[in-house]
mmCIF file of C-alpha atoms and ligand atoms in Angstrom:
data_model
loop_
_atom_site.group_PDB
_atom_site.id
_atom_site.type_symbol
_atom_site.label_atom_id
_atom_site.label_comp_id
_atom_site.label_asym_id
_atom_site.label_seq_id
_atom_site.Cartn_x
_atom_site.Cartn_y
_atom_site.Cartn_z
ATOM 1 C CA UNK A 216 61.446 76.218 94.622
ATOM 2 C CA UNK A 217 62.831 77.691 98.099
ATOM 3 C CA UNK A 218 64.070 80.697 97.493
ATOM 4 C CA UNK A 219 67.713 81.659 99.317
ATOM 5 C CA UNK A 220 67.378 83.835 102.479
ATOM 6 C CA UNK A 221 68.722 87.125 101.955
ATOM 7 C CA UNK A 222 71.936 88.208 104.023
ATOM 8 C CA UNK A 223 71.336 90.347 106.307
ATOM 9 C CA UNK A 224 72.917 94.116 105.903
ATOM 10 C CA UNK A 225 75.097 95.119 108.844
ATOM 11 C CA UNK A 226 73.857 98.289 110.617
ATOM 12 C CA UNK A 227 76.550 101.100 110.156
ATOM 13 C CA UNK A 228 76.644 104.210 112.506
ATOM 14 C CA UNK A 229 79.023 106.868 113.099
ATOM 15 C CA UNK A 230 79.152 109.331 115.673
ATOM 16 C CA UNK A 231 81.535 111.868 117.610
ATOM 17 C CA UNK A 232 83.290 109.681 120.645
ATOM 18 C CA UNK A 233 82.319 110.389 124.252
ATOM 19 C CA UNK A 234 84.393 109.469 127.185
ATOM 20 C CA UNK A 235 81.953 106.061 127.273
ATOM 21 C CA UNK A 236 83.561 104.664 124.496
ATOM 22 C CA UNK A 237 87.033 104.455 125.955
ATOM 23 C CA UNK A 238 86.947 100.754 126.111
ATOM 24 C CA UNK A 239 85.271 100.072 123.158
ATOM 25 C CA UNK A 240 88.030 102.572 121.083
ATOM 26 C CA UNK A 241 91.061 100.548 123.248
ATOM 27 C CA UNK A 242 89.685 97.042 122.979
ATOM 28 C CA UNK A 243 90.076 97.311 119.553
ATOM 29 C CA UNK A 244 93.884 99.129 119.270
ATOM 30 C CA UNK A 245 96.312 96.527 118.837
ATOM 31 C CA UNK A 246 99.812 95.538 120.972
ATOM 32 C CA UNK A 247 101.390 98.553 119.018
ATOM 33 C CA UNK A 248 98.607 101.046 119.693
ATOM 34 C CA UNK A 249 97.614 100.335 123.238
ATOM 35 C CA UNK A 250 97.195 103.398 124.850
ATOM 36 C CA UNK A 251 96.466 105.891 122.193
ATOM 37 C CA UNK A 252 92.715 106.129 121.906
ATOM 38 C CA UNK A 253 92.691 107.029 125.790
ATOM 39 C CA UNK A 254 94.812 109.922 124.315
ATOM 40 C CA UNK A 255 92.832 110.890 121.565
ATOM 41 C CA UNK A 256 90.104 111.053 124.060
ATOM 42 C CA UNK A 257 91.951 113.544 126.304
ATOM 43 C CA UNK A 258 92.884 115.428 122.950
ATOM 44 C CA UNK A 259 89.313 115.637 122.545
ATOM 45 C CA UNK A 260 88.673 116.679 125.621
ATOM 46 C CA UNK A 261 91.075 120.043 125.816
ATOM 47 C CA UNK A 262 88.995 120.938 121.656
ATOM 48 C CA UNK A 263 89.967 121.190 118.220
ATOM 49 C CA UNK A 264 90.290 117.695 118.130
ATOM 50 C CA UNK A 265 87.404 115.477 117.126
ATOM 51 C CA UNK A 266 87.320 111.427 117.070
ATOM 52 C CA UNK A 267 84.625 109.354 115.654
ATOM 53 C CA UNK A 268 84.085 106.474 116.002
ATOM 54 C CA UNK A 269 82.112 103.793 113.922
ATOM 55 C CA UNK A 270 79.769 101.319 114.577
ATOM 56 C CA UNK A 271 78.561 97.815 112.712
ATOM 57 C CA UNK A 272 75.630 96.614 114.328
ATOM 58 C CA UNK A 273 76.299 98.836 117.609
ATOM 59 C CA UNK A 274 79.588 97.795 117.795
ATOM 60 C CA UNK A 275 82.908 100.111 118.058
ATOM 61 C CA UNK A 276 84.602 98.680 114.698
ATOM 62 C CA UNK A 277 86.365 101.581 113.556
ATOM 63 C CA UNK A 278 87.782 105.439 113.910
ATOM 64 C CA UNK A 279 89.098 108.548 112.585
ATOM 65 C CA UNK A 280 90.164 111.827 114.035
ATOM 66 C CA UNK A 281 89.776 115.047 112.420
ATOM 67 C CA UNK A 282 92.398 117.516 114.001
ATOM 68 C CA UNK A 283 91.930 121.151 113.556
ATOM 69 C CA UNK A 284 94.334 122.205 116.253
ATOM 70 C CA UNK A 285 96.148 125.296 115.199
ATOM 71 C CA UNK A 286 99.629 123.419 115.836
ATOM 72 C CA UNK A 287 98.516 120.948 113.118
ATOM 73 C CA UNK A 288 100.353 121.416 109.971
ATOM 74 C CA UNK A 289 97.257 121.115 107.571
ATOM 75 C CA UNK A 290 93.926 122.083 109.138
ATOM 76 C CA UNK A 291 91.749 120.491 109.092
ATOM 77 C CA UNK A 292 93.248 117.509 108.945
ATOM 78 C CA UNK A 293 91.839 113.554 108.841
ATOM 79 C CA UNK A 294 94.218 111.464 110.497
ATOM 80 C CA UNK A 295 94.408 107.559 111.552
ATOM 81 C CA UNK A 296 91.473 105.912 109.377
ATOM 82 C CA UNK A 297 91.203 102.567 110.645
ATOM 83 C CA UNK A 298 88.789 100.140 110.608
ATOM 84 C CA UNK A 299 89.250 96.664 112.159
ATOM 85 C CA UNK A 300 89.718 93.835 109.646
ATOM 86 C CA UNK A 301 87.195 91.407 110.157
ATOM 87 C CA UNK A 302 84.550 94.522 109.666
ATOM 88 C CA UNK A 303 86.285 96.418 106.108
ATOM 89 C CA UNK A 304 84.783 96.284 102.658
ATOM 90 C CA UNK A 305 81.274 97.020 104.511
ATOM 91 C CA UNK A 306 81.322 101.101 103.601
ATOM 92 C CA UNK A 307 82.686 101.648 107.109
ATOM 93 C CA UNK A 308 85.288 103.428 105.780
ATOM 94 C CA UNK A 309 83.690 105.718 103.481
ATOM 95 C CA UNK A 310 81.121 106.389 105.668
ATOM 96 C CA UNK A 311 83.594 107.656 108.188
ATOM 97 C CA UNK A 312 85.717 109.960 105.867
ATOM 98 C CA UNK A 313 81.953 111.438 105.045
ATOM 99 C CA UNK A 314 80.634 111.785 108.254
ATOM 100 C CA UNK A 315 84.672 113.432 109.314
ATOM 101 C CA UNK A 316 83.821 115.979 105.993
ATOM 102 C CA UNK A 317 80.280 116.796 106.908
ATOM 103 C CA UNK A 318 81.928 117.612 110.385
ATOM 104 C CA UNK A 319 84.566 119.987 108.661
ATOM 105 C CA UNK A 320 81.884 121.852 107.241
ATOM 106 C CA UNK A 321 79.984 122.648 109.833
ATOM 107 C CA UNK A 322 83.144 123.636 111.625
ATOM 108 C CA UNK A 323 83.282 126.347 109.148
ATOM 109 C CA UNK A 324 86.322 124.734 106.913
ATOM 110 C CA UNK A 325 86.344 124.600 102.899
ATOM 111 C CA UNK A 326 89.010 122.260 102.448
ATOM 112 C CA UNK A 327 90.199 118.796 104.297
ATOM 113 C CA UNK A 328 93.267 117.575 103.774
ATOM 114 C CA UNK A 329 94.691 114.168 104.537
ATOM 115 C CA UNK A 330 98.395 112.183 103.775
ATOM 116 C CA UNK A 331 98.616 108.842 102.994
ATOM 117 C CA UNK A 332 101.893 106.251 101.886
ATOM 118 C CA UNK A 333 101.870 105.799 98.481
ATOM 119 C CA UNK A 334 101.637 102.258 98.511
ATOM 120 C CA UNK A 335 98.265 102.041 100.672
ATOM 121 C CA UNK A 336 96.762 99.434 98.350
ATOM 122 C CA UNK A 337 92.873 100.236 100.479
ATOM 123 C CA UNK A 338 93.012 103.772 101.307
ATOM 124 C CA UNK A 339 94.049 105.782 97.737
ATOM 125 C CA UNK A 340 91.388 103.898 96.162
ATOM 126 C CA UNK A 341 88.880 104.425 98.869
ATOM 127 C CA UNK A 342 89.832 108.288 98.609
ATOM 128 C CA UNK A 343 89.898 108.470 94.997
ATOM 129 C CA UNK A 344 85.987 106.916 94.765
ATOM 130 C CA UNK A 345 85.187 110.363 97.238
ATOM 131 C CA UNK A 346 87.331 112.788 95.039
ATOM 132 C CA UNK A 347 90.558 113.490 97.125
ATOM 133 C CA UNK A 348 93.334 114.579 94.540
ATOM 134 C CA UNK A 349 97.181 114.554 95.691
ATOM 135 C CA UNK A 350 98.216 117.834 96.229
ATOM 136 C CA UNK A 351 102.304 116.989 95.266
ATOM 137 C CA UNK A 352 103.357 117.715 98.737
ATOM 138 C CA UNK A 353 105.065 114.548 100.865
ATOM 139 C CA UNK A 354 106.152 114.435 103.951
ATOM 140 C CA UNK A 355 107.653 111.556 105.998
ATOM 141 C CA UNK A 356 105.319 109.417 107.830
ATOM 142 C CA UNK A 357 104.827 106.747 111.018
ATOM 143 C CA UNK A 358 105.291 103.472 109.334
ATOM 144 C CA UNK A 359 101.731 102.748 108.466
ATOM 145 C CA UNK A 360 102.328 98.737 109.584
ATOM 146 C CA UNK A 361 102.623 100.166 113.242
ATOM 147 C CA UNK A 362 98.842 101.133 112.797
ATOM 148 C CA UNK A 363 97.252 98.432 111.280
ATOM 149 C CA UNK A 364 99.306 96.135 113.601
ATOM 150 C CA UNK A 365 100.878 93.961 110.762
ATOM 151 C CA UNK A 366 104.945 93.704 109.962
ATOM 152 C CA UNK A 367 106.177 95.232 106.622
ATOM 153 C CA UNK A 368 106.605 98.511 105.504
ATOM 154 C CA UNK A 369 109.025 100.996 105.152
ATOM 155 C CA UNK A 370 111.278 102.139 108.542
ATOM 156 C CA UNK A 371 110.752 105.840 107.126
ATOM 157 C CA UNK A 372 107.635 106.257 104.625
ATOM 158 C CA UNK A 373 106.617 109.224 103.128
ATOM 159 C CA UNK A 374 103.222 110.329 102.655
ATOM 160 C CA UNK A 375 101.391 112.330 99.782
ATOM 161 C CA UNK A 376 99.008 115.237 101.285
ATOM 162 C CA UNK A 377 96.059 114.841 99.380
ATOM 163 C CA UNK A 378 92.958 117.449 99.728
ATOM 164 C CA UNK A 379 89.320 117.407 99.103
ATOM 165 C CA UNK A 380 87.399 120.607 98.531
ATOM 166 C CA UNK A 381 84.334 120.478 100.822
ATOM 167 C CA UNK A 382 82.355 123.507 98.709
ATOM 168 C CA UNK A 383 82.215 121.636 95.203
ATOM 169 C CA UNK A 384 79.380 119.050 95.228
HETATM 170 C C1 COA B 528 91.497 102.017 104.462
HETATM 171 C C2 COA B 528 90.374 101.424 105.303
HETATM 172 C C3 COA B 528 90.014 102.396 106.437
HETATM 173 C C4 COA B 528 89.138 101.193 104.423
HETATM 174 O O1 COA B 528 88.060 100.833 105.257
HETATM 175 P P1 COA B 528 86.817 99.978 104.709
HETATM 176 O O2 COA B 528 85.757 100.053 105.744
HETATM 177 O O3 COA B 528 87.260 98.648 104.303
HETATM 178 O O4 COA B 528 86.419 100.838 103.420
HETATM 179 P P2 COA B 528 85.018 100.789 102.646
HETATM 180 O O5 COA B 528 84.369 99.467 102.853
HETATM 181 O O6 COA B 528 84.229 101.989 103.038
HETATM 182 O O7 COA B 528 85.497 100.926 101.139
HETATM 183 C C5 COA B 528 84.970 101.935 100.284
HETATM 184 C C6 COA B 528 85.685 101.838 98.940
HETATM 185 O O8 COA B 528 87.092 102.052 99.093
HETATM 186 C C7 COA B 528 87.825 101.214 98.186
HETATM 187 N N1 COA B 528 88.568 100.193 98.933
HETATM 188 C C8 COA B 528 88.506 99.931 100.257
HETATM 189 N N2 COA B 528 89.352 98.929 100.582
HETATM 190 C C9 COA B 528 89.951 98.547 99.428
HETATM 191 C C10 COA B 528 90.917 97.546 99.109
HETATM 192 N N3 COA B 528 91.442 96.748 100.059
HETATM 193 N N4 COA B 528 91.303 97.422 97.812
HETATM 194 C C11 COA B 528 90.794 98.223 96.851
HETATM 195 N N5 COA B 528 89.853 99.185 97.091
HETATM 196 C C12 COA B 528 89.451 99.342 98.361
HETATM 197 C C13 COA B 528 86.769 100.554 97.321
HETATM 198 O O9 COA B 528 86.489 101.437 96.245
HETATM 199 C C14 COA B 528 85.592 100.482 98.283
HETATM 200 O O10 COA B 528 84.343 100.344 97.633
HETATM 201 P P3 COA B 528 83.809 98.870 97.281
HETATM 202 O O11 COA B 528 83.975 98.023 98.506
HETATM 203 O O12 COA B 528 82.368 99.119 96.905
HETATM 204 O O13 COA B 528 84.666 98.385 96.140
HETATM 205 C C15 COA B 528 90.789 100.045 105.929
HETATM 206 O O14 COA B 528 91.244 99.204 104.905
HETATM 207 C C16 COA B 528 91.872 100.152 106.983
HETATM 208 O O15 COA B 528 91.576 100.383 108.148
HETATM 209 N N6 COA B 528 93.146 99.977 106.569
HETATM 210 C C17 COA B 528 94.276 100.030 107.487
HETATM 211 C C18 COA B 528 94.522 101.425 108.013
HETATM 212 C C19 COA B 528 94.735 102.436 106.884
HETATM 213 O O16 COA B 528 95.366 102.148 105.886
HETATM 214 N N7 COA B 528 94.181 103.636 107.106
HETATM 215 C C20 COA B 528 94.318 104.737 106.184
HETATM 216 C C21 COA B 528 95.474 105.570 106.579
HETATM 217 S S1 COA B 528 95.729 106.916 105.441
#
């Protein structure tokens, strides 16, 4: 009896961003977005501001941004998860929230701290299965759909802060 071929794992990777990935970060920003990973890159490039990017199979399929800037209101903070939509349910986000913690910590931080809309039906659970608890602060939001590219969603969201201590393991 033949015995079914097994598929293949995709290859994550995740890494800090260099100025070489410009085109790979903007190729994959939608209508909405155009333009802002060239700024997160020139963020990164004046420090305390970190994007990472990651990879399926070598390709630029995802990002995140951990900002630690002194202006931001919770620091260290992750901001704008995304992962592309043909390449989720593959660990790409997890793996990039861990890689954006191990980052934290050997920044020197304790704590990371992240908000999110209430009604994110892939992000709460994907931060609840690595231990962030809401904190029971809110604050208003950019209208998530913007992000992900898609219509819907509240003109004026609010977001729960939610924190994960980086010293328990
Ligand atoms: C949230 C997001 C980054 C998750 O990325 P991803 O690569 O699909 O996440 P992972 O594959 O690492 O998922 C890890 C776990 O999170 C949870 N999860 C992820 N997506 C989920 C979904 N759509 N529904 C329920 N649980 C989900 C699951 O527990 C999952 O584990 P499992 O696949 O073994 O069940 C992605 O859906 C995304 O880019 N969404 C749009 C932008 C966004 O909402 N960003 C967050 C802003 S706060």
């Amino acid at each position: 009896m033949a015995i079914p071929a097994q598929e293949a794992q995709p290859r994550l990777d995740v890494r800090l961003a260099t100025a070489d990935d410009r085109a790979a970060l903007e190729a994959n920003e939608t209508s909405k977005t155009a333009g802002l990973s060239a700024a997160y890159l020139d963020l990164q490039a004046e420090g305390d501001f970190y994007v990472v990017v990651g990879l399926v199979d070598g390709q630029v399929r995802g990002r995140v941004i951990l900002d630690c800037r002194p202006t931001t209101e919770l620091v260290p903070e992750m901001k704008l998860l995304w992962v592309v939509p043909d390449a989720r349910r593959q660990g790409l986000g997890a793996a990039l929230t861990s890689y954006l913690e191990r980052l934290a910590t050997k920044l020197g931080y304790n704590e990371i701290f992240l908000g999110v809309t209430p009604d994110n039906p892939a992000a709460i659970p994907l931060y609840i299965s690595l231990d962030y608890t809401p904190t029971g602060a809110h604050r208003s939001a950019v209208n998530l759909s913007v992000i992900d590219g898609e219509n819907g969603g509240t003109d004026e969201p609010t977001e729960a802060i939610y924190r994960k201590s980086l010293t328990v393991r």
